[in-house]
């Protein structure tokens, strides 16, 4: 997939390629996806959730995820994890993105429009 800087790729959690996510981040391409339930990450910093954000958004944080590159070296990518509790479905949704300059709710709304 050839994307240009500032474009946003939105896709389901069936596609997981941290090396690709790192390349997009370095190239200025943004993405929003769902974080797999078994993903391993390190929480770094809680981000503020605006008081005007709808109920259901329960966590917004910077995280690190490690991956192995083509040369078999361990690399780390800085990402953002937004957690939303869907009351109707009684389900927790975890969004993964490299967009740090959007409100919490906007990340969830982007994913919803995929």
XYZ file of N, CA and C in Angstrom:
342
model
N 0.846 -1.159 0.000
C 0.000 0.000 0.000
C 0.904 1.239 0.000
N 0.767 2.085 -0.994
C 1.553 3.315 -1.094
C 0.715 4.470 -0.568
N 1.139 5.033 0.548
C 0.436 6.163 1.149
C 1.356 7.363 1.199
N 0.759 8.542 1.132
C 1.518 9.788 1.167
C 1.485 10.374 2.572
N 2.465 11.224 2.891
C 2.444 11.876 4.206
C 1.110 12.560 4.470
N 0.673 12.460 5.710
C -0.563 13.050 6.229
C -1.824 12.279 5.847
N -1.701 11.238 5.018
C -2.855 10.380 4.768
C -3.047 9.487 5.984
N -4.285 9.009 6.168
C -4.594 8.152 7.312
C -5.126 6.821 6.807
N -4.451 5.742 7.161
C -4.923 4.385 6.859
C -5.733 3.906 8.058
N -6.903 3.364 7.795
C -7.757 2.843 8.865
C -8.098 1.408 8.505
N -7.794 0.476 9.410
C -7.991 -0.932 9.095
C -8.231 -1.730 10.358
N -8.721 -2.936 10.182
C -9.070 -3.800 11.304
C -7.819 -4.437 11.901
N -7.983 -5.038 13.059
C -6.832 -5.596 13.782
C -6.302 -6.880 13.173
N -6.917 -7.373 12.121
C -6.408 -8.570 11.454
C -5.047 -8.329 10.818
N -4.733 -7.074 10.539
C -3.439 -6.704 9.951
C -2.538 -6.153 11.050
N -1.477 -6.874 11.350
C -0.530 -6.424 12.373
C 0.870 -6.523 11.788
N 1.501 -5.364 11.621
C 2.869 -5.321 11.109
C 3.546 -4.098 11.723
N 4.146 -4.295 12.879
C 4.759 -3.180 13.604
C 5.886 -2.532 12.804
N 6.583 -3.313 12.009
C 7.634 -2.753 11.175
C 7.026 -1.786 10.155
N 5.884 -2.152 9.576
C 5.194 -1.260 8.638
C 4.690 -0.017 9.357
N 4.159 -0.200 10.570
C 3.689 0.948 11.351
C 4.837 1.937 11.596
N 6.032 1.403 11.893
C 7.200 2.256 12.126
C 7.592 2.993 10.850
N 7.544 2.306 9.718
C 7.875 2.952 8.442
C 6.892 4.071 8.151
N 5.590 3.791 8.312
C 4.590 4.832 8.084
C 4.835 6.029 9.004
N 5.118 5.746 10.257
C 5.360 6.824 11.216
C 6.546 7.675 10.765
N 7.626 7.029 10.368
C 8.808 7.752 9.888
C 8.523 8.547 8.616
N 7.586 8.043 7.799
C 7.237 8.702 6.530
C 6.128 9.746 6.687
N 5.611 9.920 7.904
C 4.560 10.903 8.130
C 3.169 10.423 7.755
N 3.015 9.123 7.550
C 1.718 8.518 7.237
C 1.073 8.101 8.555
N -0.202 8.364 8.702
C -0.909 8.040 9.940
C -1.763 6.790 9.761
N -2.083 6.161 10.893
C -2.965 4.994 10.846
C -3.768 4.910 12.138
N -4.900 4.226 12.030
C -5.723 3.868 13.189
C -6.164 2.439 12.961
N -5.960 1.604 13.954
C -6.370 0.209 13.883
C -6.795 -0.225 15.278
N -7.172 -1.478 15.417
C -7.464 -2.020 16.738
C -6.245 -2.777 17.221
N -5.992 -2.664 18.504
C -4.896 -3.392 19.133
C -5.362 -4.797 19.451
N -4.574 -5.767 19.069
C -4.924 -7.155 19.386
C -4.924 -7.355 20.901
N -5.807 -8.213 21.370
C -5.937 -8.455 22.804
C -4.653 -8.997 23.433
N -3.871 -9.731 22.650
C -2.658 -10.334 23.201
C -1.392 -9.513 22.909
N -1.562 -8.282 22.447
C -0.405 -7.427 22.149
C 0.379 -7.126 23.427
N 1.684 -7.101 23.291
C 2.562 -6.793 24.415
C 3.101 -5.378 24.196
N 2.911 -4.535 25.190
C 3.359 -3.155 25.081
C 3.747 -2.652 26.461
N 4.433 -1.525 26.465
C 4.823 -0.884 27.724
C 4.135 0.479 27.783
N 3.319 0.681 28.812
C 2.678 1.976 29.017
C 3.708 2.997 29.466
N 3.680 4.181 28.860
C 4.669 5.208 29.171
C 4.077 6.415 29.881
N 2.944 6.898 29.364
C 2.394 8.139 29.900
C 0.904 8.202 29.619
N 0.121 8.467 30.662
C -1.310 8.695 30.471
C -1.508 10.062 29.840
N -2.398 10.120 28.866
C -2.748 11.380 28.222
C -4.100 11.835 28.739
N -4.300 13.137 28.760
C -5.554 13.688 29.258
C -6.708 13.375 28.316
N -7.831 13.016 28.916
C -9.078 12.861 28.176
C -9.925 14.076 28.525
N -10.320 14.820 27.508
C -11.073 16.049 27.702
C -12.374 15.793 28.451
N -12.770 16.742 29.295
C -14.047 16.644 30.003
C -15.222 16.601 29.034
N -15.045 17.122 27.826
C -16.123 17.132 26.835
C -16.195 15.812 26.042
N -15.247 14.921 26.288
C -15.229 13.630 25.599
C -16.384 12.767 26.105
N -17.111 12.107 25.202
C -18.237 11.274 25.637
C -17.814 10.182 26.611
N -18.755 9.786 27.444
C -18.524 8.676 28.358
C -18.170 7.444 27.542
N -17.315 6.626 28.074
C -16.919 5.398 27.396
C -15.434 5.371 27.114
N -14.851 6.546 26.883
C -13.404 6.595 26.673
C -12.738 6.557 28.039
N -12.043 5.452 28.308
C -11.552 5.218 29.658
C -10.035 5.315 29.787
N -9.320 5.346 28.661
C -7.856 5.404 28.738
C -7.305 5.987 27.441
N -6.293 6.804 27.581
C -5.559 7.349 26.444
C -4.120 7.428 26.916
N -3.226 6.740 26.239
C -1.844 6.700 26.723
C -0.840 6.521 25.599
N 0.380 6.979 25.874
C 1.517 6.701 25.005
C 2.071 5.346 25.419
N 2.422 4.543 24.412
C 2.976 3.221 24.689
C 4.175 2.959 23.782
N 4.985 1.998 24.172
C 6.050 1.462 23.329
C 5.693 0.034 22.962
N 5.922 -0.303 21.714
C 5.787 -1.686 21.263
C 7.105 -2.082 20.613
N 7.625 -3.238 20.991
C 8.870 -3.751 20.412
C 8.555 -4.674 19.245
N 9.429 -4.661 18.267
C 9.304 -5.556 17.115
C 10.704 -5.853 16.598
N 10.824 -6.848 15.749
C 12.099 -7.226 15.158
C 12.123 -6.753 13.711
N 13.169 -6.040 13.331
C 13.249 -5.527 11.959
C 13.831 -6.577 11.013
N 14.039 -6.178 9.758
C 14.537 -7.110 8.733
C 15.922 -7.667 9.054
N 16.716 -6.900 9.813
C 18.056 -7.363 10.191
C 18.038 -8.123 11.517
N 16.852 -8.484 11.963
C 16.655 -9.244 13.205
C 17.083 -8.462 14.442
N 17.051 -7.117 14.345
C 17.352 -6.267 15.488
C 16.043 -5.830 16.134
N 16.070 -5.793 17.454
C 14.871 -5.345 18.160
C 14.760 -3.828 18.072
N 13.586 -3.380 17.703
C 13.283 -1.957 17.570
C 12.084 -1.629 18.456
N 11.905 -0.355 18.733
C 10.778 0.090 19.548
C 10.075 1.223 18.807
N 8.751 1.195 18.813
C 7.973 2.256 18.187
C 7.063 2.890 19.240
N 6.995 4.203 19.221
C 6.125 4.959 20.123
C 4.758 5.098 19.456
N 3.724 4.641 20.147
C 2.361 4.693 19.624
C 1.404 5.191 20.696
N 0.162 5.271 20.335
C -0.887 5.748 21.243
C -1.969 4.681 21.326
N -2.411 4.401 22.541
C -3.479 3.430 22.786
C -4.666 4.178 23.390
N -5.813 4.080 22.720
C -7.052 4.688 23.196
C -8.014 3.541 23.498
N -8.561 3.541 24.709
C -9.448 2.462 25.139
C -10.866 3.011 25.300
N -11.805 2.292 24.701
C -13.215 2.695 24.728
C -14.058 1.513 25.199
N -14.998 1.785 26.105
C -15.929 0.745 26.539
C -17.272 0.994 25.861
N -17.683 0.040 25.020
C -18.964 0.105 24.311
C -20.037 -0.492 25.215
N -20.882 0.371 25.766
C -21.903 -0.049 26.735
C -22.911 -0.987 26.082
N -23.330 -0.680 24.850
C -24.342 -1.500 24.175
C -23.856 -2.925 23.949
N -22.628 -3.060 23.477
C -22.068 -4.384 23.176
C -21.350 -5.001 24.369
N -21.208 -4.213 25.446
C -20.476 -4.658 26.641
C -19.097 -5.194 26.254
N -18.376 -4.338 25.525
C -17.101 -4.758 24.952
C -16.087 -3.619 25.047
N -14.857 -3.963 25.354
C -13.762 -2.995 25.374
C -13.068 -3.006 24.013
N -12.892 -1.823 23.436
C -12.183 -1.669 22.169
C -10.909 -0.884 22.443
N -9.785 -1.392 21.950
C -8.503 -0.718 22.112
C -8.019 -0.285 20.729
N -7.858 1.009 20.549
C -7.388 1.548 19.278
C -5.899 1.838 19.372
N -5.203 1.586 18.281
C -3.766 1.813 18.195
C -3.523 2.809 17.068
N -2.738 3.835 17.335
C -2.498 4.856 16.324
C -1.145 5.519 16.544
N -0.708 6.223 15.522
C 0.479 7.061 15.627
C 0.092 8.542 15.554
N -1.190 8.830 15.728
C -1.691 10.204 15.713
C -1.759 10.695 17.160
N -0.969 11.700 17.468
C -0.931 12.222 18.828
C -1.583 13.592 18.965
N -1.954 14.213 17.859
C -2.480 15.576 17.926
C -3.991 15.649 17.641
N -4.711 14.581 17.931
C -6.167 14.552 17.817
C -6.762 14.263 19.177
N -7.976 14.752 19.387
C -8.688 14.435 20.623
C -8.952 12.937 20.689
N -9.092 12.453 21.896
C -9.342 11.033 22.143
C -10.523 10.526 21.323
N -11.637 11.231 21.388
C -12.853 10.796 20.693
C -12.640 10.700 19.182
N -11.852 11.599 18.620
C -11.639 11.589 17.175
C -10.980 10.293 16.696
N -10.125 9.721 17.513
C -9.486 8.453 17.140
C -10.548 7.362 17.001
N -11.442 7.266 17.987
C -12.524 6.280 17.919
C -13.457 6.520 16.750
N -13.770 7.780 16.470
C -14.656 8.108 15.366
C -14.018 7.778 14.004
N -12.713 7.992 13.887
C -12.028 7.606 12.651
C -12.163 6.108 12.412
N -11.905 5.327 13.456
C -11.994 3.871 13.297
C -13.412 3.452 12.940
N -14.384 4.076 13.535
C -15.788 3.736 13.281
C -16.148 3.921 11.815
N -15.497 4.850 11.126
C -15.817 5.153 9.736
C -15.104 4.248 8.732
N -14.330 3.298 9.189
C -13.556 2.454 8.257
C -14.418 1.710 7.282
